[in-house]
């Protein structure tokens, strides 16, 4: 874009209707006289349309993928386990990973206390389910 009066981000905001009302009036009037900005806005509209078109993102998975996934999970866990036990173990790992992630968030000094309390209750529940 070679127009010096309007920034490309303003055109993007104008297209997405997230622009301030005063800037919207300015851009609207500018588009009436600037051919380059109208062309840029048209290109942005086409790009947005292409990105919103979900048919571009349809992915067909091979039918054996589910079997492969189960085999990989089984080999990772070391043996064949019942589906409910596998799900519980995956959830426990997810909670552990979440705890590590939370350490980087503001207020994370409070998080370990809360996670410890939650994990105690979770461990008791998991032990009961695994014992069955």
PDB file of C-alpha atoms in Angstrom:
ATOM      1  CA  UNK A   1       0.000   0.000   0.000  1.00  0.00           C
ATOM      2  CA  UNK A   2       1.563   3.274  -1.066  1.00  0.00           C
ATOM      3  CA  UNK A   3      -0.990   5.665   0.503  1.00  0.00           C
ATOM      4  CA  UNK A   4       0.670   7.641   3.300  1.00  0.00           C
ATOM      5  CA  UNK A   5      -2.536   8.919   4.898  1.00  0.00           C
ATOM      6  CA  UNK A   6      -4.001   5.620   6.108  1.00  0.00           C
ATOM      7  CA  UNK A   7      -2.331   2.789   7.951  1.00  0.00           C
ATOM      8  CA  UNK A   8      -3.193  -0.764   6.834  1.00  0.00           C
ATOM      9  CA  UNK A   9      -4.227  -1.644  10.387  1.00  0.00           C
ATOM     10  CA  UNK A  10      -6.924   1.058  10.219  1.00  0.00           C
ATOM     11  CA  UNK A  11      -8.329  -0.539   7.077  1.00  0.00           C
ATOM     12  CA  UNK A  12      -8.356  -3.897   8.870  1.00  0.00           C
ATOM     13  CA  UNK A  13     -10.204  -2.382  11.836  1.00  0.00           C
ATOM     14  CA  UNK A  14     -12.623  -0.674   9.427  1.00  0.00           C
ATOM     15  CA  UNK A  15     -13.338  -3.998   7.745  1.00  0.00           C
ATOM     16  CA  UNK A  16     -13.874  -5.796  11.068  1.00  0.00           C
ATOM     17  CA  UNK A  17     -15.990  -2.908  12.457  1.00  0.00           C
ATOM     18  CA  UNK A  18     -13.709  -2.526  15.475  1.00  0.00           C
ATOM     19  CA  UNK A  19     -12.716   1.028  14.610  1.00  0.00           C
ATOM     20  CA  UNK A  20     -13.594   4.169  16.567  1.00  0.00           C
ATOM     21  CA  UNK A  21     -16.588   6.080  15.145  1.00  0.00           C
ATOM     22  CA  UNK A  22     -14.518   9.162  14.302  1.00  0.00           C
ATOM     23  CA  UNK A  23     -11.880   7.091  12.523  1.00  0.00           C
ATOM     24  CA  UNK A  24     -14.651   5.242  10.686  1.00  0.00           C
ATOM     25  CA  UNK A  25     -15.908   8.542   9.270  1.00  0.00           C
ATOM     26  CA  UNK A  26     -12.354   9.524   8.286  1.00  0.00           C
ATOM     27  CA  UNK A  27     -11.690   6.184   6.561  1.00  0.00           C
ATOM     28  CA  UNK A  28     -15.084   6.249   4.818  1.00  0.00           C
ATOM     29  CA  UNK A  29     -14.386   9.686   3.367  1.00  0.00           C
ATOM     30  CA  UNK A  30     -10.831   8.723   2.457  1.00  0.00           C
ATOM     31  CA  UNK A  31     -12.017   5.609   0.621  1.00  0.00           C
ATOM     32  CA  UNK A  32     -14.233   7.796  -1.571  1.00  0.00           C
ATOM     33  CA  UNK A  33     -11.186   9.560  -2.994  1.00  0.00           C
ATOM     34  CA  UNK A  34      -8.307   7.064  -2.664  1.00  0.00           C
ATOM     35  CA  UNK A  35      -8.236   4.317  -5.267  1.00  0.00           C
ATOM     36  CA  UNK A  36      -5.237   2.580  -3.658  1.00  0.00           C
ATOM     37  CA  UNK A  37      -6.962   2.227  -0.283  1.00  0.00           C
ATOM     38  CA  UNK A  38     -10.144   0.914  -1.951  1.00  0.00           C
ATOM     39  CA  UNK A  39      -8.026  -1.718  -3.700  1.00  0.00           C
ATOM     40  CA  UNK A  40      -6.295  -2.608  -0.413  1.00  0.00           C
ATOM     41  CA  UNK A  41      -9.664  -2.873   1.351  1.00  0.00           C
ATOM     42  CA  UNK A  42     -10.954  -5.164  -1.418  1.00  0.00           C
ATOM     43  CA  UNK A  43      -7.899  -7.396  -1.031  1.00  0.00           C
ATOM     44  CA  UNK A  44      -8.441  -7.540   2.729  1.00  0.00           C
ATOM     45  CA  UNK A  45     -12.097  -8.487   2.174  1.00  0.00           C
ATOM     46  CA  UNK A  46     -11.094 -11.305  -0.169  1.00  0.00           C
ATOM     47  CA  UNK A  47      -8.477 -12.527   2.301  1.00  0.00           C
ATOM     48  CA  UNK A  48     -10.979 -12.463   5.156  1.00  0.00           C
ATOM     49  CA  UNK A  49     -13.508 -14.329   3.000  1.00  0.00           C
ATOM     50  CA  UNK A  50     -10.920 -16.996   2.167  1.00  0.00           C
ATOM     51  CA  UNK A  51      -9.983 -17.369   5.822  1.00  0.00           C
ATOM     52  CA  UNK A  52     -13.629 -17.708   6.861  1.00  0.00           C
ATOM     53  CA  UNK A  53     -14.340 -20.325   4.197  1.00  0.00           C
ATOM     54  CA  UNK A  54     -14.290 -23.555   6.213  1.00  0.00           C
ATOM     55  CA  UNK A  55     -14.169 -25.745   3.111  1.00  0.00           C
ATOM     56  CA  UNK A  56     -10.501 -24.767   2.804  1.00  0.00           C
ATOM     57  CA  UNK A  57      -9.821 -26.497   6.110  1.00  0.00           C
ATOM     58  CA  UNK A  58     -11.588 -29.823   5.702  1.00  0.00           C
ATOM     59  CA  UNK A  59      -9.110 -32.582   6.386  1.00  0.00           C
ATOM     60  CA  UNK A  60      -9.932 -36.193   5.759  1.00  0.00           C
ATOM     61  CA  UNK A  61      -8.268 -38.605   8.147  1.00  0.00           C
ATOM     62  CA  UNK A  62      -7.341 -42.126   7.105  1.00  0.00           C
ATOM     63  CA  UNK A  63      -9.544 -44.758   8.763  1.00  0.00           C
ATOM     64  CA  UNK A  64      -6.570 -46.521  10.381  1.00  0.00           C
ATOM     65  CA  UNK A  65      -5.583 -43.352  12.267  1.00  0.00           C
ATOM     66  CA  UNK A  66      -7.713 -44.230  15.296  1.00  0.00           C
ATOM     67  CA  UNK A  67      -6.093 -47.658  15.569  1.00  0.00           C
ATOM     68  CA  UNK A  68      -2.664 -46.105  15.235  1.00  0.00           C
ATOM     69  CA  UNK A  69      -3.510 -43.618  17.984  1.00  0.00           C
ATOM     70  CA  UNK A  70      -4.594 -46.414  20.328  1.00  0.00           C
ATOM     71  CA  UNK A  71      -1.418 -48.383  19.586  1.00  0.00           C
ATOM     72  CA  UNK A  72       0.766 -45.362  20.303  1.00  0.00           C
ATOM     73  CA  UNK A  73      -1.013 -44.655  23.580  1.00  0.00           C
ATOM     74  CA  UNK A  74      -0.723 -48.318  24.567  1.00  0.00           C
ATOM     75  CA  UNK A  75       2.987 -48.406  23.778  1.00  0.00           C
ATOM     76  CA  UNK A  76       3.513 -45.163  25.700  1.00  0.00           C
ATOM     77  CA  UNK A  77       1.680 -46.476  28.744  1.00  0.00           C
ATOM     78  CA  UNK A  78       3.495 -49.791  28.477  1.00  0.00           C
ATOM     79  CA  UNK A  79       0.500 -52.082  28.402  1.00  0.00           C
ATOM     80  CA  UNK A  80      -3.114 -52.334  27.471  1.00  0.00           C
ATOM     81  CA  UNK A  81      -5.359 -50.643  30.001  1.00  0.00           C
ATOM     82  CA  UNK A  82      -9.066 -50.194  30.215  1.00  0.00           C
ATOM     83  CA  UNK A  83     -10.322 -47.033  28.492  1.00  0.00           C
ATOM     84  CA  UNK A  84     -11.541 -45.477  31.741  1.00  0.00           C
ATOM     85  CA  UNK A  85      -8.150 -45.910  33.429  1.00  0.00           C
ATOM     86  CA  UNK A  86      -6.376 -44.452  30.393  1.00  0.00           C
ATOM     87  CA  UNK A  87      -8.676 -41.440  30.417  1.00  0.00           C
ATOM     88  CA  UNK A  88      -8.101 -40.878  34.125  1.00  0.00           C
ATOM     89  CA  UNK A  89      -4.338 -41.089  33.692  1.00  0.00           C
ATOM     90  CA  UNK A  90      -4.463 -38.615  30.806  1.00  0.00           C
ATOM     91  CA  UNK A  91      -6.521 -36.228  32.918  1.00  0.00           C
ATOM     92  CA  UNK A  92      -4.016 -36.479  35.755  1.00  0.00           C
ATOM     93  CA  UNK A  93      -1.200 -35.634  33.322  1.00  0.00           C
ATOM     94  CA  UNK A  94      -3.230 -32.724  31.998  1.00  0.00           C
ATOM     95  CA  UNK A  95      -3.690 -31.379  35.515  1.00  0.00           C
ATOM     96  CA  UNK A  96       0.049 -31.685  36.185  1.00  0.00           C
ATOM     97  CA  UNK A  97       0.839 -29.833  32.963  1.00  0.00           C
ATOM     98  CA  UNK A  98      -1.726 -27.173  33.811  1.00  0.00           C
ATOM     99  CA  UNK A  99      -0.055 -26.690  37.167  1.00  0.00           C
ATOM    100  CA  UNK A 100       3.271 -26.085  35.465  1.00  0.00           C
ATOM    101  CA  UNK A 101       1.640 -23.591  33.108  1.00  0.00           C
ATOM    102  CA  UNK A 102      -0.067 -21.728  35.934  1.00  0.00           C
ATOM    103  CA  UNK A 103       3.316 -20.973  37.513  1.00  0.00           C
ATOM    104  CA  UNK A 104       3.909 -18.432  34.754  1.00  0.00           C
ATOM    105  CA  UNK A 105       0.641 -16.558  35.254  1.00  0.00           C
ATOM    106  CA  UNK A 106       0.192 -13.507  37.487  1.00  0.00           C
ATOM    107  CA  UNK A 107      -0.894 -14.537  40.976  1.00  0.00           C
ATOM    108  CA  UNK A 108       0.756 -17.919  40.591  1.00  0.00           C
ATOM    109  CA  UNK A 109       2.008 -17.884  44.166  1.00  0.00           C
ATOM    110  CA  UNK A 110      -1.541 -18.726  45.242  1.00  0.00           C
ATOM    111  CA  UNK A 111      -1.925 -21.476  42.658  1.00  0.00           C
ATOM    112  CA  UNK A 112       0.253 -24.206  44.266  1.00  0.00           C
ATOM    113  CA  UNK A 113      -1.883 -24.151  47.417  1.00  0.00           C
ATOM    114  CA  UNK A 114      -5.070 -24.537  45.415  1.00  0.00           C
ATOM    115  CA  UNK A 115      -3.582 -27.245  43.173  1.00  0.00           C
ATOM    116  CA  UNK A 116      -2.293 -29.232  46.134  1.00  0.00           C
ATOM    117  CA  UNK A 117      -5.744 -29.230  47.699  1.00  0.00           C
ATOM    118  CA  UNK A 118      -7.353 -30.250  44.416  1.00  0.00           C
ATOM    119  CA  UNK A 119      -4.767 -32.945  43.685  1.00  0.00           C
ATOM    120  CA  UNK A 120      -5.255 -34.564  47.119  1.00  0.00           C
ATOM    121  CA  UNK A 121      -8.943 -35.067  46.401  1.00  0.00           C
ATOM    122  CA  UNK A 122      -8.170 -36.210  42.867  1.00  0.00           C
ATOM    123  CA  UNK A 123      -5.589 -38.768  44.018  1.00  0.00           C
ATOM    124  CA  UNK A 124      -8.073 -40.330  46.434  1.00  0.00           C
ATOM    125  CA  UNK A 125     -10.690 -40.564  43.685  1.00  0.00           C
ATOM    126  CA  UNK A 126      -8.228 -42.030  41.189  1.00  0.00           C
ATOM    127  CA  UNK A 127      -7.031 -44.639  43.672  1.00  0.00           C
ATOM    128  CA  UNK A 128     -10.616 -45.728  44.266  1.00  0.00           C
ATOM    129  CA  UNK A 129     -11.289 -46.018  40.522  1.00  0.00           C
ATOM    130  CA  UNK A 130      -8.080 -47.891  39.788  1.00  0.00           C
ATOM    131  CA  UNK A 131      -8.715 -50.290  42.659  1.00  0.00           C
ATOM    132  CA  UNK A 132     -12.022 -51.310  41.050  1.00  0.00           C
TER     133      UNK A 132
END
